[in-house]
Short mmCIF file of C-alpha atoms in Angstrom, two decimals:
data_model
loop_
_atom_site.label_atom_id
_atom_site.label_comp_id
_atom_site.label_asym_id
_atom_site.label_seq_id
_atom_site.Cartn_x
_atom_site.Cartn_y
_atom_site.Cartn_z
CA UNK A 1 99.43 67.65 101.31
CA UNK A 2 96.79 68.47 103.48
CA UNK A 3 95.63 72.02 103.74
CA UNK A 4 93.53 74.52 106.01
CA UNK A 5 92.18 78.24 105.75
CA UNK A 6 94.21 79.81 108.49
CA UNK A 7 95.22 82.99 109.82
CA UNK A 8 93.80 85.66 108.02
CA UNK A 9 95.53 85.51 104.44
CA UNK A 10 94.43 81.39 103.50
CA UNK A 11 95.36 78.29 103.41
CA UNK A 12 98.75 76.22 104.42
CA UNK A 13 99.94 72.71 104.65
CA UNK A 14 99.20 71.84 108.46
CA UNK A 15 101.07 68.12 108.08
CA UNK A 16 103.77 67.34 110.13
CA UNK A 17 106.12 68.92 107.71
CA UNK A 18 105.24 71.60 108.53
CA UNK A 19 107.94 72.88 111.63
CA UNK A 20 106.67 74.77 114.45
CA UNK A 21 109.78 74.22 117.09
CA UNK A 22 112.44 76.68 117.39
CA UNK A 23 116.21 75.72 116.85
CA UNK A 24 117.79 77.24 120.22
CA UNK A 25 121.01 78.65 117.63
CA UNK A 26 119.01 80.96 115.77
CA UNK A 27 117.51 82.12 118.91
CA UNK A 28 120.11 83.14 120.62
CA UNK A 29 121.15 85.18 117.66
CA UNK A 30 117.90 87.67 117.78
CA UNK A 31 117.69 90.70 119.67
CA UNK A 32 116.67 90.66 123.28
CA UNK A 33 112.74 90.78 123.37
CA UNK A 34 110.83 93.84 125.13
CA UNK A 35 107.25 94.16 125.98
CA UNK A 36 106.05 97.56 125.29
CA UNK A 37 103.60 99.49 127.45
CA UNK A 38 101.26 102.33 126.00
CA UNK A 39 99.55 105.30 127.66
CA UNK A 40 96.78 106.29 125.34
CA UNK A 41 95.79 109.55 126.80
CA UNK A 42 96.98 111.62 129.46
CA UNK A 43 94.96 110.00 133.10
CA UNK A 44 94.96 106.78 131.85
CA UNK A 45 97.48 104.21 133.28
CA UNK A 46 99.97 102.40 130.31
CA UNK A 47 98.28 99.49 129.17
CA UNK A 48 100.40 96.25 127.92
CA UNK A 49 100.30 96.63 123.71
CA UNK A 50 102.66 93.69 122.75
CA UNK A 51 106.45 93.01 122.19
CA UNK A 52 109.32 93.46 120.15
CA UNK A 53 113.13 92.65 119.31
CA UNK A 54 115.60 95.75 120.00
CA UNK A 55 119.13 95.62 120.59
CA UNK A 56 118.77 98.11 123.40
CA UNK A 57 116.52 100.44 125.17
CA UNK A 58 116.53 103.18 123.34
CA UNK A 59 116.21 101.44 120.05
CA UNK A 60 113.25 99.61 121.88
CA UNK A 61 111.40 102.82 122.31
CA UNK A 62 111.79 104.18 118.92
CA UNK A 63 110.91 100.83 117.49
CA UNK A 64 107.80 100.73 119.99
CA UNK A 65 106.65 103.99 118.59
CA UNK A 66 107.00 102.82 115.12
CA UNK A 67 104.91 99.86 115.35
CA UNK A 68 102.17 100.30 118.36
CA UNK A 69 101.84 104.04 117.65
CA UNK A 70 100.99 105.14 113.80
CA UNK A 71 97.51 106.45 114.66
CA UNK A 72 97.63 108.22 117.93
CA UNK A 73 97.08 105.56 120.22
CA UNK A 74 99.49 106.58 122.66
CA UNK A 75 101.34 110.12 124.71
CA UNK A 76 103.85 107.74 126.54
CA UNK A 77 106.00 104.50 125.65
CA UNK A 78 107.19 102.06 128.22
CA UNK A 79 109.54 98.93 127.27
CA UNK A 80 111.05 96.74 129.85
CA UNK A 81 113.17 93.40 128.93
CA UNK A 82 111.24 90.54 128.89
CA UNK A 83 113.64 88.35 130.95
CA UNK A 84 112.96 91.08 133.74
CA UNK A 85 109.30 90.70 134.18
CA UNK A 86 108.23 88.47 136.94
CA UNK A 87 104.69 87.18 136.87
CA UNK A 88 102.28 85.45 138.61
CA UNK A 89 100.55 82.88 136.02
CA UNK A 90 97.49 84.02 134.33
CA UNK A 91 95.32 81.18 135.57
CA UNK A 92 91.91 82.45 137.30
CA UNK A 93 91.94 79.71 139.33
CA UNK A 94 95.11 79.81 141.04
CA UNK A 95 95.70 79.56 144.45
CA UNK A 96 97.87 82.87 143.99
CA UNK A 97 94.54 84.85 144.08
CA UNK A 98 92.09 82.29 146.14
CA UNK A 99 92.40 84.41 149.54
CA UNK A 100 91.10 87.76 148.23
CA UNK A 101 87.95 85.56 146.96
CA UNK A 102 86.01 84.78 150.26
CA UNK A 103 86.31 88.28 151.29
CA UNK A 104 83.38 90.14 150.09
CA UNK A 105 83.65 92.32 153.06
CA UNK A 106 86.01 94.57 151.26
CA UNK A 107 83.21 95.25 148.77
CA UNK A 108 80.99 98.12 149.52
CA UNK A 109 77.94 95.99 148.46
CA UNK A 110 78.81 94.23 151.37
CA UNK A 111 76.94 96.65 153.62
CA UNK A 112 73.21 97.25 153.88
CA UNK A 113 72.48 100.33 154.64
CA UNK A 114 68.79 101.59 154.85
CA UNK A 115 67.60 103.84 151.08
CA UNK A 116 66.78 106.76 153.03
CA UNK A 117 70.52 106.76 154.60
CA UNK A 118 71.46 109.77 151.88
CA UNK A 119 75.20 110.19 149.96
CA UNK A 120 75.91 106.65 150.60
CA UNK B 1 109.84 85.88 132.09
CA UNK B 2 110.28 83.89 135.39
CA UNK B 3 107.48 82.91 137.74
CA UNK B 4 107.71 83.42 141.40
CA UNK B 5 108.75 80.24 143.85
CA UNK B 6 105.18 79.18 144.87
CA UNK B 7 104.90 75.46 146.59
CA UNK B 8 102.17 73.41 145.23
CA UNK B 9 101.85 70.01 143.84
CA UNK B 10 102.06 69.42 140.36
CA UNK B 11 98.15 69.26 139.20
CA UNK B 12 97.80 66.05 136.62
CA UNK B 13 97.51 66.34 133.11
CA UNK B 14 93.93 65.21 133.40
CA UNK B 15 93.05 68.09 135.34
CA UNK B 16 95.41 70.64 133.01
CA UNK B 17 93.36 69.40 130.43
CA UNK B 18 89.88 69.69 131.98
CA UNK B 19 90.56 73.01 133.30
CA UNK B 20 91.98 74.03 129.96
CA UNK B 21 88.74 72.38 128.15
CA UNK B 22 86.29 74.53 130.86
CA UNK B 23 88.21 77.41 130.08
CA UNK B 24 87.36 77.24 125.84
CA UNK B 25 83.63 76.31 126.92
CA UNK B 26 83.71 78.91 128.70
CA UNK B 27 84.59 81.07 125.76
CA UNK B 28 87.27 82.60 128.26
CA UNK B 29 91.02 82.98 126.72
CA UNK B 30 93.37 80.62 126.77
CA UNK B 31 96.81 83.31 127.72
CA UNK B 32 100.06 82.23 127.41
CA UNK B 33 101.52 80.79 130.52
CA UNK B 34 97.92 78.49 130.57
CA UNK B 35 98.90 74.98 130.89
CA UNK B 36 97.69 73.73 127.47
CA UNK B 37 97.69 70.98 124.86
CA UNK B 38 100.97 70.41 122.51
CA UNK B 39 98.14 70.42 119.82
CA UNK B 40 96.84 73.69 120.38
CA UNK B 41 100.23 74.94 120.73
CA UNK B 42 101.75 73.86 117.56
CA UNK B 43 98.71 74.66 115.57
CA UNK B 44 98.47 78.09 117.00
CA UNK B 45 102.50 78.54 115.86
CA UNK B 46 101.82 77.32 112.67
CA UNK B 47 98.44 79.29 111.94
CA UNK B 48 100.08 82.31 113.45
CA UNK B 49 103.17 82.04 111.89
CA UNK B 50 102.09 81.80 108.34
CA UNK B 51 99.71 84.78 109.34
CA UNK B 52 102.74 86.48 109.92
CA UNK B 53 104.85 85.47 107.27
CA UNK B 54 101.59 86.44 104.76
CA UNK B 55 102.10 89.86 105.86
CA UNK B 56 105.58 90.38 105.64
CA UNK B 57 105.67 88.74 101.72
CA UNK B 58 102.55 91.06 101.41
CA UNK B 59 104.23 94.20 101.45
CA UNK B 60 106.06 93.08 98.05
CA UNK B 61 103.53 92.77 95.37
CA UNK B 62 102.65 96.46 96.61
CA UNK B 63 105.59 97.54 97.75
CA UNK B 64 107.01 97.53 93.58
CA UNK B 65 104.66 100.56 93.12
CA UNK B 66 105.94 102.66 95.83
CA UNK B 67 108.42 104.46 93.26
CA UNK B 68 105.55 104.54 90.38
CA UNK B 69 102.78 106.05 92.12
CA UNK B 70 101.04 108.30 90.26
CA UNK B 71 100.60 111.52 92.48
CA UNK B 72 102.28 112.40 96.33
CA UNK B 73 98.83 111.66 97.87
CA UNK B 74 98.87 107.62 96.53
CA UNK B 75 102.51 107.57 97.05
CA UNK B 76 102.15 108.54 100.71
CA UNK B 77 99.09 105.94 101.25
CA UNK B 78 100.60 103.37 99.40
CA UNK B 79 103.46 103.88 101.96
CA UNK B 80 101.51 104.04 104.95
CA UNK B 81 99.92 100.67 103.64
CA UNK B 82 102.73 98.96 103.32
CA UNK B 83 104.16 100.09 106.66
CA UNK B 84 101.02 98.53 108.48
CA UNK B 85 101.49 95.37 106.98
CA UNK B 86 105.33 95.43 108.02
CA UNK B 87 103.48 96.20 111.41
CA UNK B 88 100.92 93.22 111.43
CA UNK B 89 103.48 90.68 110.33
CA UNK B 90 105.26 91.78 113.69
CA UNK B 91 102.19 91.97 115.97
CA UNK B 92 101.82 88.87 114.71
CA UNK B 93 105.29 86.90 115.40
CA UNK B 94 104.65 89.07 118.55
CA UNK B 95 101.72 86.25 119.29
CA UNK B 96 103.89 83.41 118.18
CA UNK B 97 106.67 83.94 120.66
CA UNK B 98 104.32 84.02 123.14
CA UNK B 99 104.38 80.27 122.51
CA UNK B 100 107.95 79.14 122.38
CA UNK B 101 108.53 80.50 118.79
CA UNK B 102 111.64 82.63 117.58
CA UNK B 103 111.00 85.06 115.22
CA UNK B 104 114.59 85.25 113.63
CA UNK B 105 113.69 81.46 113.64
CA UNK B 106 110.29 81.58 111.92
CA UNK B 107 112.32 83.88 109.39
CA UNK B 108 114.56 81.34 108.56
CA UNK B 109 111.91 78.64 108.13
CA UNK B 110 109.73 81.26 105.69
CA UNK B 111 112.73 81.63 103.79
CA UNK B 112 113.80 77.59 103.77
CA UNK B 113 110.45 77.04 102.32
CA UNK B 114 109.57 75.29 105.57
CA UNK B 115 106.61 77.25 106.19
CA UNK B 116 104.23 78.86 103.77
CA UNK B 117 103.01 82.03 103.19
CA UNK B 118 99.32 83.01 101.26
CA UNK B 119 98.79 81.81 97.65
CA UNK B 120 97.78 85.52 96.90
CA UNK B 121 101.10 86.83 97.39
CA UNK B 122 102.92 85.11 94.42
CA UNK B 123 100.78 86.81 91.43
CA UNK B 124 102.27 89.46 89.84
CA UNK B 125 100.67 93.25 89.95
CA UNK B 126 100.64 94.27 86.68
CA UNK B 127 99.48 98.09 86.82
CA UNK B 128 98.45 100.41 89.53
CA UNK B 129 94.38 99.16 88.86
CA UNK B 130 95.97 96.49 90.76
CA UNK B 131 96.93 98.34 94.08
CA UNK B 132 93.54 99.19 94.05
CA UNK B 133 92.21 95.35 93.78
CA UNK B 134 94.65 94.05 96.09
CA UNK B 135 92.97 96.76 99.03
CA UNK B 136 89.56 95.64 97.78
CA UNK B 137 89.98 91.92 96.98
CA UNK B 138 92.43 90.83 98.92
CA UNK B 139 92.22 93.03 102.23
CA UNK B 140 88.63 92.51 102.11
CA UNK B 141 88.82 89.05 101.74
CA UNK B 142 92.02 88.83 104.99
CA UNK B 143 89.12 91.66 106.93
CA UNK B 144 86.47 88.68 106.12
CA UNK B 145 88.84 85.92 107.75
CA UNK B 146 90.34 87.98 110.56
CA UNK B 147 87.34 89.09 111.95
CA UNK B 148 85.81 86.29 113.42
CA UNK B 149 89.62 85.83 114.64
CA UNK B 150 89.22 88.50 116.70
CA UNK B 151 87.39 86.17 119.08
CA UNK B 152 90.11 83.13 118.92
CA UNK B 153 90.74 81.51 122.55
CA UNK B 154 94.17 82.29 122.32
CA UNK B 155 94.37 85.93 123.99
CA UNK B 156 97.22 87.52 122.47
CA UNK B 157 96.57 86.34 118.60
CA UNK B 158 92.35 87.93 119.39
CA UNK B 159 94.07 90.90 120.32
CA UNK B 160 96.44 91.03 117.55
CA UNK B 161 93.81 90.56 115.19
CA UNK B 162 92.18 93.49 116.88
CA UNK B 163 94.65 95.94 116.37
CA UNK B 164 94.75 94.67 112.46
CA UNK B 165 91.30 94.33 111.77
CA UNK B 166 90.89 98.38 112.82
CA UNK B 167 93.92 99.10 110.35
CA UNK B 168 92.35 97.07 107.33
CA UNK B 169 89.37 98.92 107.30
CA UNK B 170 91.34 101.85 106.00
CA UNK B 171 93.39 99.24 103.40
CA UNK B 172 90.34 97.99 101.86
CA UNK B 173 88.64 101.78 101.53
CA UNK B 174 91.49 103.53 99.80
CA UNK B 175 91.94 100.31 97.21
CA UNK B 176 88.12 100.73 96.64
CA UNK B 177 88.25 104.56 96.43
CA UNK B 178 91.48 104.47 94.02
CA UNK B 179 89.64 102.12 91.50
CA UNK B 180 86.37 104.60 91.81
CA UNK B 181 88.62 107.47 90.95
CA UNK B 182 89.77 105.21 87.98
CA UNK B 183 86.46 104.06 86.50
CA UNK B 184 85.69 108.06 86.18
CA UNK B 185 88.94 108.32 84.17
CA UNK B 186 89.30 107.47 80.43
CA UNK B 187 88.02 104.27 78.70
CA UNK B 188 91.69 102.82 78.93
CA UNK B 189 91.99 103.25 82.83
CA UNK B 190 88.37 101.38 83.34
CA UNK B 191 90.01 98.35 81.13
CA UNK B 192 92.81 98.50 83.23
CA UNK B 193 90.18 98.37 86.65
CA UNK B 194 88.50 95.27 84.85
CA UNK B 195 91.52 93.25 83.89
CA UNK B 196 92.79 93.77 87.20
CA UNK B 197 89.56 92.55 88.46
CA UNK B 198 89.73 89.30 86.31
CA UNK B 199 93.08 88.56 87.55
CA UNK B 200 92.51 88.81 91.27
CA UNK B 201 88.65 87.20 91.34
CA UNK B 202 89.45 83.71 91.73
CA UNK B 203 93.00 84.00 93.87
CA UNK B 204 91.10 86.40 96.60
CA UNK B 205 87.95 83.17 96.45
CA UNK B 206 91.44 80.88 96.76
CA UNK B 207 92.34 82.82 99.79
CA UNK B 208 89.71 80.97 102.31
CA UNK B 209 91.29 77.54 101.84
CA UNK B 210 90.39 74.34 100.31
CA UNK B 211 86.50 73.77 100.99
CA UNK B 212 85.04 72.44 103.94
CA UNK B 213 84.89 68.73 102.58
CA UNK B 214 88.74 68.85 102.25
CA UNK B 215 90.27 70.73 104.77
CA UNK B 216 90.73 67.87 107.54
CA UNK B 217 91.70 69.99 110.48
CA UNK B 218 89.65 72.46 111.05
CA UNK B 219 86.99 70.69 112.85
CA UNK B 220 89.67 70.67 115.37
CA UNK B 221 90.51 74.23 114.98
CA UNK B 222 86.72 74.98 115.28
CA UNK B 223 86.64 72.66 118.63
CA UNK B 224 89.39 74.77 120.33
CA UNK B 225 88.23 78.09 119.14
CA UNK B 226 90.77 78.95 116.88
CA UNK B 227 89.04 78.92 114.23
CA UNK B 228 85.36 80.14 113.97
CA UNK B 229 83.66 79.73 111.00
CA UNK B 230 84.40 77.31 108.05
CA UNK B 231 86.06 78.11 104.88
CA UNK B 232 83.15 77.64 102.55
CA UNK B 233 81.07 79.82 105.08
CA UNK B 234 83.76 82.79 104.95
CA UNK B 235 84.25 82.35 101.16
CA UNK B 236 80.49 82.85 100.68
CA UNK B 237 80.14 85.44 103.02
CA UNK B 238 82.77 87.13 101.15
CA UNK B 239 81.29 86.72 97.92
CA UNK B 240 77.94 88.28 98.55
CA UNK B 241 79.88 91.14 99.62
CA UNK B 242 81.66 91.89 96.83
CA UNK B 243 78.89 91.56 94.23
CA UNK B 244 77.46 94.86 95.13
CA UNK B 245 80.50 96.49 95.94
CA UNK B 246 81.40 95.62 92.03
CA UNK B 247 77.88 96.71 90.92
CA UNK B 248 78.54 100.33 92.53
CA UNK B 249 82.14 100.36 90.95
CA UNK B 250 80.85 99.24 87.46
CA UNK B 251 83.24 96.11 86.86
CA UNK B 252 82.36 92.71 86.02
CA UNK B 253 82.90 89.72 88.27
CA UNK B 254 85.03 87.16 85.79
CA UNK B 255 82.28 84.63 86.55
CA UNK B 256 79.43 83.60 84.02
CA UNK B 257 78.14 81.73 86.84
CA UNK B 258 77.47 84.19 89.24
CA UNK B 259 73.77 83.94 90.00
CA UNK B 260 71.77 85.39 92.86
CA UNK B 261 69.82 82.49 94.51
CA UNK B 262 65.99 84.31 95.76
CA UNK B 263 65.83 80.91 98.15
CA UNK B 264 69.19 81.62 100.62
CA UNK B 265 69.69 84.49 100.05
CA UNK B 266 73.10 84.04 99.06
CA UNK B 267 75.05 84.45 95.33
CA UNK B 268 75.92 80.91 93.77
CA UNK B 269 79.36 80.75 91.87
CA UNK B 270 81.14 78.68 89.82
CA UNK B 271 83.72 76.05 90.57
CA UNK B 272 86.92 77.32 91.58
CA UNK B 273 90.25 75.66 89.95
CA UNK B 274 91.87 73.57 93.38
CA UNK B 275 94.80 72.55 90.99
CA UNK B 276 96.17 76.12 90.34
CA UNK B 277 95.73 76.96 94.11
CA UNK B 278 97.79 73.73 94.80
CA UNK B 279 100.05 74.68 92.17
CA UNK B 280 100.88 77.92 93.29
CA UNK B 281 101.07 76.89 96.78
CA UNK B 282 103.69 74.41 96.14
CA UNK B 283 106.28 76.59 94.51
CA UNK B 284 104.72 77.20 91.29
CA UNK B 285 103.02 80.51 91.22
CA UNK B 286 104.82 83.56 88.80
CA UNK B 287 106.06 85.36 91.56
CA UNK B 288 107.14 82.69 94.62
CA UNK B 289 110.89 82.84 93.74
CA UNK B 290 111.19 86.34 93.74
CA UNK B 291 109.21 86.81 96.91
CA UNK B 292 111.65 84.52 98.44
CA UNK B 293 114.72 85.55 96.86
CA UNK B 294 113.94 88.72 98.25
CA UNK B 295 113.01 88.13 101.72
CA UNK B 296 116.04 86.04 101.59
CA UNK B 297 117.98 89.32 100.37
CA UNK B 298 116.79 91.71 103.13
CA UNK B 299 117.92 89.40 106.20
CA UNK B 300 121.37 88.26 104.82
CA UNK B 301 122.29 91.83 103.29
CA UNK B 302 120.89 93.91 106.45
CA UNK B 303 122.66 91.22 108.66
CA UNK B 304 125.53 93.60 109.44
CA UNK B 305 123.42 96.59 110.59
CA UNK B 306 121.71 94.03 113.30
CA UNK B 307 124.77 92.80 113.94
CA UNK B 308 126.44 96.59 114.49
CA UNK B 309 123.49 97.44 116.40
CA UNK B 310 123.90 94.59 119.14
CA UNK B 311 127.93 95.42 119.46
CA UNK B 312 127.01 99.05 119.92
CA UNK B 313 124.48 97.78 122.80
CA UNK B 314 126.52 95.52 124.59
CA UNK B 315 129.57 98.37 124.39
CA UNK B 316 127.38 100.60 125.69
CA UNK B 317 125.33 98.38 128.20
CA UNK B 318 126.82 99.45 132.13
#
């Protein structure tokens, strides 16, 4: 059996024994996923904390407050279905977000204005 | 979640797997709609999933003292302990489906004995000495581990890990101040501090893994950025913590040879006992059964209340 330190309670086997595919049944039994959006403070904007299962909405936002809010850390909950969220992919480098990189003219560094030009 | 229609070629795995190799050199995150390789995948649903599973078997060996706590004020931070490790364990499977995994599914695997769970979790605790031990040993020893994991390429296990590490700070202080309050008490409470202490010693050393010369993968771990320091480098960081933390509380390390080496700078210990670890990771330990037989217990006898809960939804759903 070979073994590794992982995560952040010790080791485990890591042969291939060891299954890391999920069987589609038991998926389909869970609860729909959510992610769960927190405001921490009032003028801040909700901020992406994580996900859970819920077998509604409402149980979603109790459940959210539960787990991503024991300490303060939020004034506001959003959950929306995962299925529902549309996204671009995360990739830096993709061609989604190539035009808005050879337009420096919509930074205000852009500009050169003279240092004795004041408020500027 | 669905991506938008966008038309572009296909890029080749070769290039997937040189931008995904930039992207760890880069010490940038790897997030989870990244192209990346099956082997980072799987070993990130495996490390994270045992992670997980750790936590949720971790609220037992604690959890027993919930009705025996000795005043209101342990009983409601025992509680509040317990409930944050209910709430790692799902940050955590959180991460994991981020990759393809099912939680109900990881669940079933924990409880099939198809995945593992820590070593530490299968000892017994004894007396309340060893609520106090278990913040102190063994949350300092997961804090010790999970910090450096705080800076793992995969994005949403580092930010899990955040979100833990600043809620184990307070699990490691109030075992440490419950076992101070204990050594002031009567001769028989300060045994009951140091037997604790000789029981947990050498599973919290256990908890870092097999050392370095034996643990095959993690050089590959370490390459991808999983994984950031070795095992035998956590294990002695760990250990020249704890010797002056047990100085201040006044117990004994169970370890004749515990030495402090002038040279490195570091305390030399003795050799820990690899067959007992393998032992109790195999099945062995006092407590796996019950930890099992439990776990087992809570998702087949709560089955109807998630099962009422998702008819009342859909009857209700317009």
């Amino acid at each position: 059996m070979s073994m590794t330190s992982e995560g952040g309670h010790g080791a485990v086997p890591t042969g291939p024994e060891v299954p890391v595919e999920p069987k589609p049944a038991t998926a389909r039994r869970d609860w729909p996923l959510y992610e769960v959006f927190v405001r921490g403070k009032r003028g801040i904007n909700h901020v992406h904390v994580g996900s859970l299962h819920a077998p509604d909405d409402e149980m979603a936002v109790h459940a959210a407050r539960d787990l991503y809010t024991r300490r303060n850390e939020g004034v506001s909950i959003w959950v929306v279905r995962s299925a529902d969220i549309t996204a671009s992919s995360p990739d830096e480098k993709d061609p989604m977000f190539a035009p808005s990189g050879d337009k420096v003219y919509r930074h205000p560094t852009f500009y050169e204005i003279p240092e004795n030009v004041p408020h500027m | 979640m669905s991506a938008p229609t966008l038309e572009r070629p296909a890029p080749d795995e070769a290039a997937l797997q040189e931008h995904f190799d930039a992207t760890i050199a880069a010490e940038h995150r790897i997030e989870p709609r990244d192209w990346m390789p099956e082997g980072y995948r799987k070993t990130l649903v495996r490390q994270i999933a045992q992670h997980a599973h750790s936590e949720i078997i971790g609220m037992q060996p604690e959890g027993d003292w919930l009705l025996a706590a000795p005043s209101l004020r342990r009983k409601a931070i025992l509680l509040a302990k317990v409930q944050d490790e209910a709430g790692h364990g799902l940050y955590l499977y959180s991460a994991a489906e981020t990759l393809g995994a099912d939680r109900a599914d990881l669940t079933d695997k924990l409880i099939e004995g198809r995945q593992k769970y820590s070593s530490i979790f299968n000892y017994p605790t004894l007396t309340y000495a060893d609520v106090g031990v278990i913040g102190w040993f063994v949350d300092g020893a997961a804090i010790c581990n999970q910090v450096p994991l705080c800076r793992s390429s995969y994005g949403p296990y580092a930010r899990a890990m955040i979100r833990v590490c600043k809620e184990e700070s307070f699990h490691q202080r109030q075992g440490y101040e419950l076992l101070m309050t204990m050594m002031r008490g009567t001769d028989e409470q300060r045994a009951m501090v140091q037997d604790a202490v000789d029981r947990w010693w050498w599973p919290s050393l256990m908890m870092f893994g097999p050392p370095d010369d034996d643990s095959p993968n993690s050089a590959q771990s370490m390459a991808w950025g999983i994984k950031r320091h070795s095992n035998d480098e956590l294990r002695q960081r760990y250990v020249d913590m704890s010797v002056p933390q047990a100085e201040v509380l006044g117990v004994t390390l169970p370890d004749p040879e515990l030495t402090y080496d002038e040279a490195s700078g570091h305390y030399r210990f003795g050799a820990i006992d690899w067959s007992e670890f393998k032992r109790v990771i195999s099945g062995e330990g006092p407590m796996n059964a019950v930890r099992i037989a439990r776990r087992r217990a809570a998702r087949d006898d709560n089955a109807w209340v998630r099962e009422a809960a998702t008819a009342y939804a859909r009857k209700h759903a317009s």
